[in-house]
Coordinates of C-alpha atoms and ligand atoms in Angstrom, one line a residue:
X1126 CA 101.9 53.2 114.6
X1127 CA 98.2 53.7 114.8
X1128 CA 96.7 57.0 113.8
X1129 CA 94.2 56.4 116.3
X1130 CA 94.5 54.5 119.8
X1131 CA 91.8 53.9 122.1
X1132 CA 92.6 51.8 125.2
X1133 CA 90.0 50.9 127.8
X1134 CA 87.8 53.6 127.1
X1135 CA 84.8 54.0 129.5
X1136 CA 82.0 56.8 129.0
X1137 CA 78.6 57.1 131.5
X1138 CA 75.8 59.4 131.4
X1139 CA 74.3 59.9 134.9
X1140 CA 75.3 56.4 135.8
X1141 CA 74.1 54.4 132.4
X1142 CA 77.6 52.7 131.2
X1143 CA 77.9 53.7 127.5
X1144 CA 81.3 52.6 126.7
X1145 CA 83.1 50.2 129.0
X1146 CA 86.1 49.2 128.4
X1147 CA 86.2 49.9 124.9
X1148 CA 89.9 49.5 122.6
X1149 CA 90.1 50.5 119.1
X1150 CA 93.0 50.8 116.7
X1151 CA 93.0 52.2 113.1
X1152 CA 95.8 52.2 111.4
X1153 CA 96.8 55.1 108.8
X1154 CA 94.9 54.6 105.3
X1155 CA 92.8 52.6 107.2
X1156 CA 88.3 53.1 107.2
X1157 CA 86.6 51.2 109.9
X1158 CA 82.9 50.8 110.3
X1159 CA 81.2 50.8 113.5
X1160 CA 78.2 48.6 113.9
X1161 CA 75.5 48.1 116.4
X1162 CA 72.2 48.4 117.7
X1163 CA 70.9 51.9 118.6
X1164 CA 72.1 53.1 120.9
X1165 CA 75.0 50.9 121.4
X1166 CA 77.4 53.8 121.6
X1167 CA 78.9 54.6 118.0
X1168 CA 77.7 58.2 117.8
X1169 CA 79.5 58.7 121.9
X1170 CA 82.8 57.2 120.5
X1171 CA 82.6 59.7 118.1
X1172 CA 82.2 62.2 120.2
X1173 CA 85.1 61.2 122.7
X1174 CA 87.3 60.7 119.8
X1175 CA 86.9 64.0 118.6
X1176 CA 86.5 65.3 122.5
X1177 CA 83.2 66.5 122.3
X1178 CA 82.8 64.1 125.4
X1179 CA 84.8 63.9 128.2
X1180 CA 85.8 60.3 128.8
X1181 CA 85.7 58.9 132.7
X1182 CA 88.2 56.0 132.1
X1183 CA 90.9 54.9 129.3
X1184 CA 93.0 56.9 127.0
X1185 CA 92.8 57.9 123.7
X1186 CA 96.1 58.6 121.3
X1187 CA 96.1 60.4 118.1
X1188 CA 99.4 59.6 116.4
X1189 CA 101.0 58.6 119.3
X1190 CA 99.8 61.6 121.4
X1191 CA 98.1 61.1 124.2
X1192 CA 95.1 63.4 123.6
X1193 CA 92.7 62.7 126.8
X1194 CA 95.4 64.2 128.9
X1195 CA 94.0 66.9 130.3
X1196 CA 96.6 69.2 130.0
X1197 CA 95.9 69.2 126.4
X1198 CA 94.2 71.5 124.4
X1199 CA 90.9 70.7 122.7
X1200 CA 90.7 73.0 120.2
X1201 CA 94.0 71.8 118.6
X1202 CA 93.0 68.3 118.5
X1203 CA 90.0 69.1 116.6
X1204 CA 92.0 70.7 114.0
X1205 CA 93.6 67.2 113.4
X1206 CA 90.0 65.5 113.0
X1207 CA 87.3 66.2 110.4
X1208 CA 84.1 65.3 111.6
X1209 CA 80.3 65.1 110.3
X1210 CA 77.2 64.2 110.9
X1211 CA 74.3 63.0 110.0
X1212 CA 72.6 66.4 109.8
X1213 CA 75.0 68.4 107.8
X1214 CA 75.0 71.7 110.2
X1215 CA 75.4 73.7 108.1
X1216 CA 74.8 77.6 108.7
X1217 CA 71.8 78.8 106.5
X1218 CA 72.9 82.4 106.2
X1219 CA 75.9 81.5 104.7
X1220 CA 77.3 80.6 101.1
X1221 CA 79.0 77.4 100.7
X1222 CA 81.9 78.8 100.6
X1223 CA 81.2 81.1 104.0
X1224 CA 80.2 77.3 105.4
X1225 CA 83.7 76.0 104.1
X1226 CA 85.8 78.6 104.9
X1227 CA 84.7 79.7 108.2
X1228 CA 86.7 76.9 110.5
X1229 CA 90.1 78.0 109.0
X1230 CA 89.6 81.4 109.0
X1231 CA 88.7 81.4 112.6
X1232 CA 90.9 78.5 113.8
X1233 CA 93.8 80.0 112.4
X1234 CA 93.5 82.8 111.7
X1235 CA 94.5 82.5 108.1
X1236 CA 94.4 84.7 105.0
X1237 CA 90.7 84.9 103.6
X1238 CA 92.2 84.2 100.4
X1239 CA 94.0 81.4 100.8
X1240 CA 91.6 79.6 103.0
X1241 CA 89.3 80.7 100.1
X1242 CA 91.4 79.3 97.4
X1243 CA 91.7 76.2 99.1
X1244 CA 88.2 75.6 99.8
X1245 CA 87.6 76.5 96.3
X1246 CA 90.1 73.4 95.0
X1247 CA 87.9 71.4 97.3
X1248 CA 84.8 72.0 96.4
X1249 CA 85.6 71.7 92.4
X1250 CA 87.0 68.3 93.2
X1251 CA 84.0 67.4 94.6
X1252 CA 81.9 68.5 91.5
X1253 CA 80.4 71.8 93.4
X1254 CA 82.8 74.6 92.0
X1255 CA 80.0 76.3 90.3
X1256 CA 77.7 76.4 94.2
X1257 CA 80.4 78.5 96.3
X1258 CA 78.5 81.2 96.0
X1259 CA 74.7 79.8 97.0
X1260 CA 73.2 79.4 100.1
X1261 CA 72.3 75.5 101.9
X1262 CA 68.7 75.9 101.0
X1263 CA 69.3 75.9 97.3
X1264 CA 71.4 72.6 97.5
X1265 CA 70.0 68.9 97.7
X1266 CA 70.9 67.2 100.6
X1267 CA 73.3 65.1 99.1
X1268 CA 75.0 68.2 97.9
X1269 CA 74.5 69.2 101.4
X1270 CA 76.4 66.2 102.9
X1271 CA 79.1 66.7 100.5
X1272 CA 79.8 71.1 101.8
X1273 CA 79.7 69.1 105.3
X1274 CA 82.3 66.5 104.4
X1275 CA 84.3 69.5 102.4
X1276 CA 84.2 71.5 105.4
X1277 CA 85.6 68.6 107.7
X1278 CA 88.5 68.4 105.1
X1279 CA 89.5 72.2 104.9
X1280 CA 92.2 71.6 108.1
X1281 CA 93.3 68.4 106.1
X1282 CA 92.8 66.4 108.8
X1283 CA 94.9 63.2 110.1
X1284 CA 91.4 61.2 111.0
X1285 CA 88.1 61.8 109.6
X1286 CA 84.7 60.5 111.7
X1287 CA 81.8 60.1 109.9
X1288 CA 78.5 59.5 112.0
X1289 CA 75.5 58.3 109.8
X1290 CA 76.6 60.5 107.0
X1291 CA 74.2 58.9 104.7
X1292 CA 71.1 58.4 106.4
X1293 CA 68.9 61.6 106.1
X1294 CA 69.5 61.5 102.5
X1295 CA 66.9 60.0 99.8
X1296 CA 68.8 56.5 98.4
X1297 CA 69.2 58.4 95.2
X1298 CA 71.7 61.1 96.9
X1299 CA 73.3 58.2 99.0
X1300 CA 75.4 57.3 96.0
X1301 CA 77.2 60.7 95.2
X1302 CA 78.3 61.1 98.9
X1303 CA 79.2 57.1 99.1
X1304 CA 81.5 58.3 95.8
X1305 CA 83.3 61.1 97.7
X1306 CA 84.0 58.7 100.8
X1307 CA 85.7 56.1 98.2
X1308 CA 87.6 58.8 96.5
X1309 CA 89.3 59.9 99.9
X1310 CA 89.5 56.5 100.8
X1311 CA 91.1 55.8 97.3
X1312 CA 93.4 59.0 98.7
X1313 CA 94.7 57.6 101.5
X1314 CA 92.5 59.6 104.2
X1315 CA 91.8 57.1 107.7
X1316 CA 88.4 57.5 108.3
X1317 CA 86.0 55.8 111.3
X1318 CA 82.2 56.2 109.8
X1319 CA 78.9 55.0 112.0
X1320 CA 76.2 53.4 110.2
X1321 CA 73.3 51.4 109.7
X1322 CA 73.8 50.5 106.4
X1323 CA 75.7 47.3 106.1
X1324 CA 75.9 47.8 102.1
X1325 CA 77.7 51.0 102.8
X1326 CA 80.1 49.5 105.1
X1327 CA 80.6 46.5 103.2
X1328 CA 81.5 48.8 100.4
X1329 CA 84.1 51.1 101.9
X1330 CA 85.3 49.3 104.8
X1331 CA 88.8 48.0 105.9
X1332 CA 87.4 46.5 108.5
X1333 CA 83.9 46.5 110.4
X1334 CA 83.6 46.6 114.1
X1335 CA 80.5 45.5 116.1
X1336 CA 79.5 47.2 119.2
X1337 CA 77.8 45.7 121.9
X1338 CA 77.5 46.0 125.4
X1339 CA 79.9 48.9 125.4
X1340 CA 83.0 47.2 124.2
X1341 CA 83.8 45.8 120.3
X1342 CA 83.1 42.3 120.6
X1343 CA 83.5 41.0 117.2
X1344 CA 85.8 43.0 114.1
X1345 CA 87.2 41.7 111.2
X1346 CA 86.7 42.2 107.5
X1347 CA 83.1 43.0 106.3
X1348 CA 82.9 39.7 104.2
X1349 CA 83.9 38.2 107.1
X1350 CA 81.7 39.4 109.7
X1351 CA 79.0 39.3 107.7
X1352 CA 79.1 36.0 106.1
X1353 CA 80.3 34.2 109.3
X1354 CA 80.1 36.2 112.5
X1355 CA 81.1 33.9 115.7
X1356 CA 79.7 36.0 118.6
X1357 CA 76.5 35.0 119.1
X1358 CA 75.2 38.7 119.6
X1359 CA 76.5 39.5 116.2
X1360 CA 74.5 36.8 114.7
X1361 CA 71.3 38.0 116.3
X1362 CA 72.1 41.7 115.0
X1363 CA 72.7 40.9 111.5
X1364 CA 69.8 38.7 111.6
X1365 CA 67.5 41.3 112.6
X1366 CA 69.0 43.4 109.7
X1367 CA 68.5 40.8 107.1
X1368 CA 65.0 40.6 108.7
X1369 CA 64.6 44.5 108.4
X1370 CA 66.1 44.0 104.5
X1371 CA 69.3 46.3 105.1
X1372 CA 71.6 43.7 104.5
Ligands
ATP1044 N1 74.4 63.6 126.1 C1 73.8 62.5 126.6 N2 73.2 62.5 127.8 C2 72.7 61.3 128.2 N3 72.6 60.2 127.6 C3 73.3 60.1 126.4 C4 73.9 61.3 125.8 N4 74.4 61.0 124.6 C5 74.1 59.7 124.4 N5 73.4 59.2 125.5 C6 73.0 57.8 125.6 O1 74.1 56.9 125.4 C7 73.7 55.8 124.7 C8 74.5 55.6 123.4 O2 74.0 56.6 122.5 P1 74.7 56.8 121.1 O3 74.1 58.0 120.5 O4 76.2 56.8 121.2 O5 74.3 55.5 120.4 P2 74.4 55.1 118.8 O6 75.1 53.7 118.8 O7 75.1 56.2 118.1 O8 72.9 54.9 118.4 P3 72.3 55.2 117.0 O9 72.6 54.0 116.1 O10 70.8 55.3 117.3 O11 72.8 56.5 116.4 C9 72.2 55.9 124.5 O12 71.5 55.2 125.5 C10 71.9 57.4 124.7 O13 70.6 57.6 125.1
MG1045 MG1 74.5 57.4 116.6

């Protein structure tokens, strides 16, 4: 069974059609890559996904659970989904571990300390044990990214969605939060991740699917849809990247 099910999906703001018709499946263990122009509607899947948006057609399931149902709560689906951006949000009057911490204690109401603890494991695993106690502004940005992605991971999350995680960061911070997403990959975690860089989806990606026109027109393997895409609008997107050198 997937982990996550989107069937027919359709998503307009004031009458411009952003998502129509869209279907996805990701299976568990499973990292897809969505690709496509600007503003072809990654960032809004995203969004519905995690139901930040409110979707006007189609269904989404989340392990078998149909969570667009309106009787359902919101708050407890988004305990099931970590999700980050590409600004890392995080609040500058707190400490890292404040940042990390404050989800759980909040969502459920949990012991200090063994939210605390937890987050503390985390962060260590991650190579940040020793910045729990210092604020954002004394943390590069790649550090940063990596409290964000910690903090997404505090509920232990069935599905993680990753919008442009990587592209406010200087290339020489990409590669230490590119090495976290591999090691929860190598961990087992499903992950759907937005980006512009191919490289990065060619690296951690299952499976890469192009949007276009509101719907995925073209998925397969990141060799394959990069070496040999058949739809002719891939082909014209991937050539404009090679143009733009980001391939
Ligand atoms: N809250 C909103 N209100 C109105 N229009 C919106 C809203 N959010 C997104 N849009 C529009 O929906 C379209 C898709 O935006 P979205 O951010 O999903 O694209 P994207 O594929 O993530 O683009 P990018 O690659 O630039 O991040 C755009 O035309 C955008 O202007
Ligand atoms: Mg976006």
């Amino acid at each position: 069974m997937s982990v996550l099910s989107c069937r027919g999906l359709r998503k307009e703001f004031s009458g411009h059609v952003v998502l129509d018709g869209l279907d996805l499946d990701v299976a568990e263990h499973e990292v897809v890559a969505l690709i496509g122009a600007s503003g072809s509607g990654k960032s809004t899947l995203l969004r519905c996904v995690n139901l930040l948006e409110e979707i006007d057609d189609g269904t989404i399931h989340l392990d078998g659970e149909h969570i667009t149902d309106p009787r359902v709560n919101p708050d407890r689906v988004r305990q099931r989904i970590g999700i980050v951006f590409q600004s890392y949000n995080l609040f500058p009057h707190m400490t890292v571990l404040d940042n990390v911490t404050l989800a759980p204690r909040r969502v459920h109401r949990r012991e200090r300390a063994a939210a605390e603890a937890q987050a503390r494991e985390l962060l260590a695993r991650v190579g940040l044990a020793e910045k729990a106690g210092a604020y954002p502004d004394r943390l590069s940005g790649g550090q940063q990214q990596r409290v964000a992605i910690v903090r997404a991971l505090v509920n232990s999350p069935r599905l993680m969605l990753l919008d442009e995680v990587t592209s406010a960061l200087d290339p020489e911070l990409v590669g230490e939060v590119l090495t976290m997403i591999r090691d929860l990959k190598a961990q087992g975690m499903t992950m759907v991740l937005a980006t512009h860089e191919m490289g990065f989806a060619r690296q951690v990606a299952d499976r890469v699917c192009f949007l276009d026109g509101g719907k995925v027109i073209e998925q397969g393997p990141p060799e394959q849809v990069f070496a040999t895409p058949t739809h002719p609008r891939t082909r014209q997107f991937l050539h404009r990247i090679i143009e733009a050198g980001r391939l």
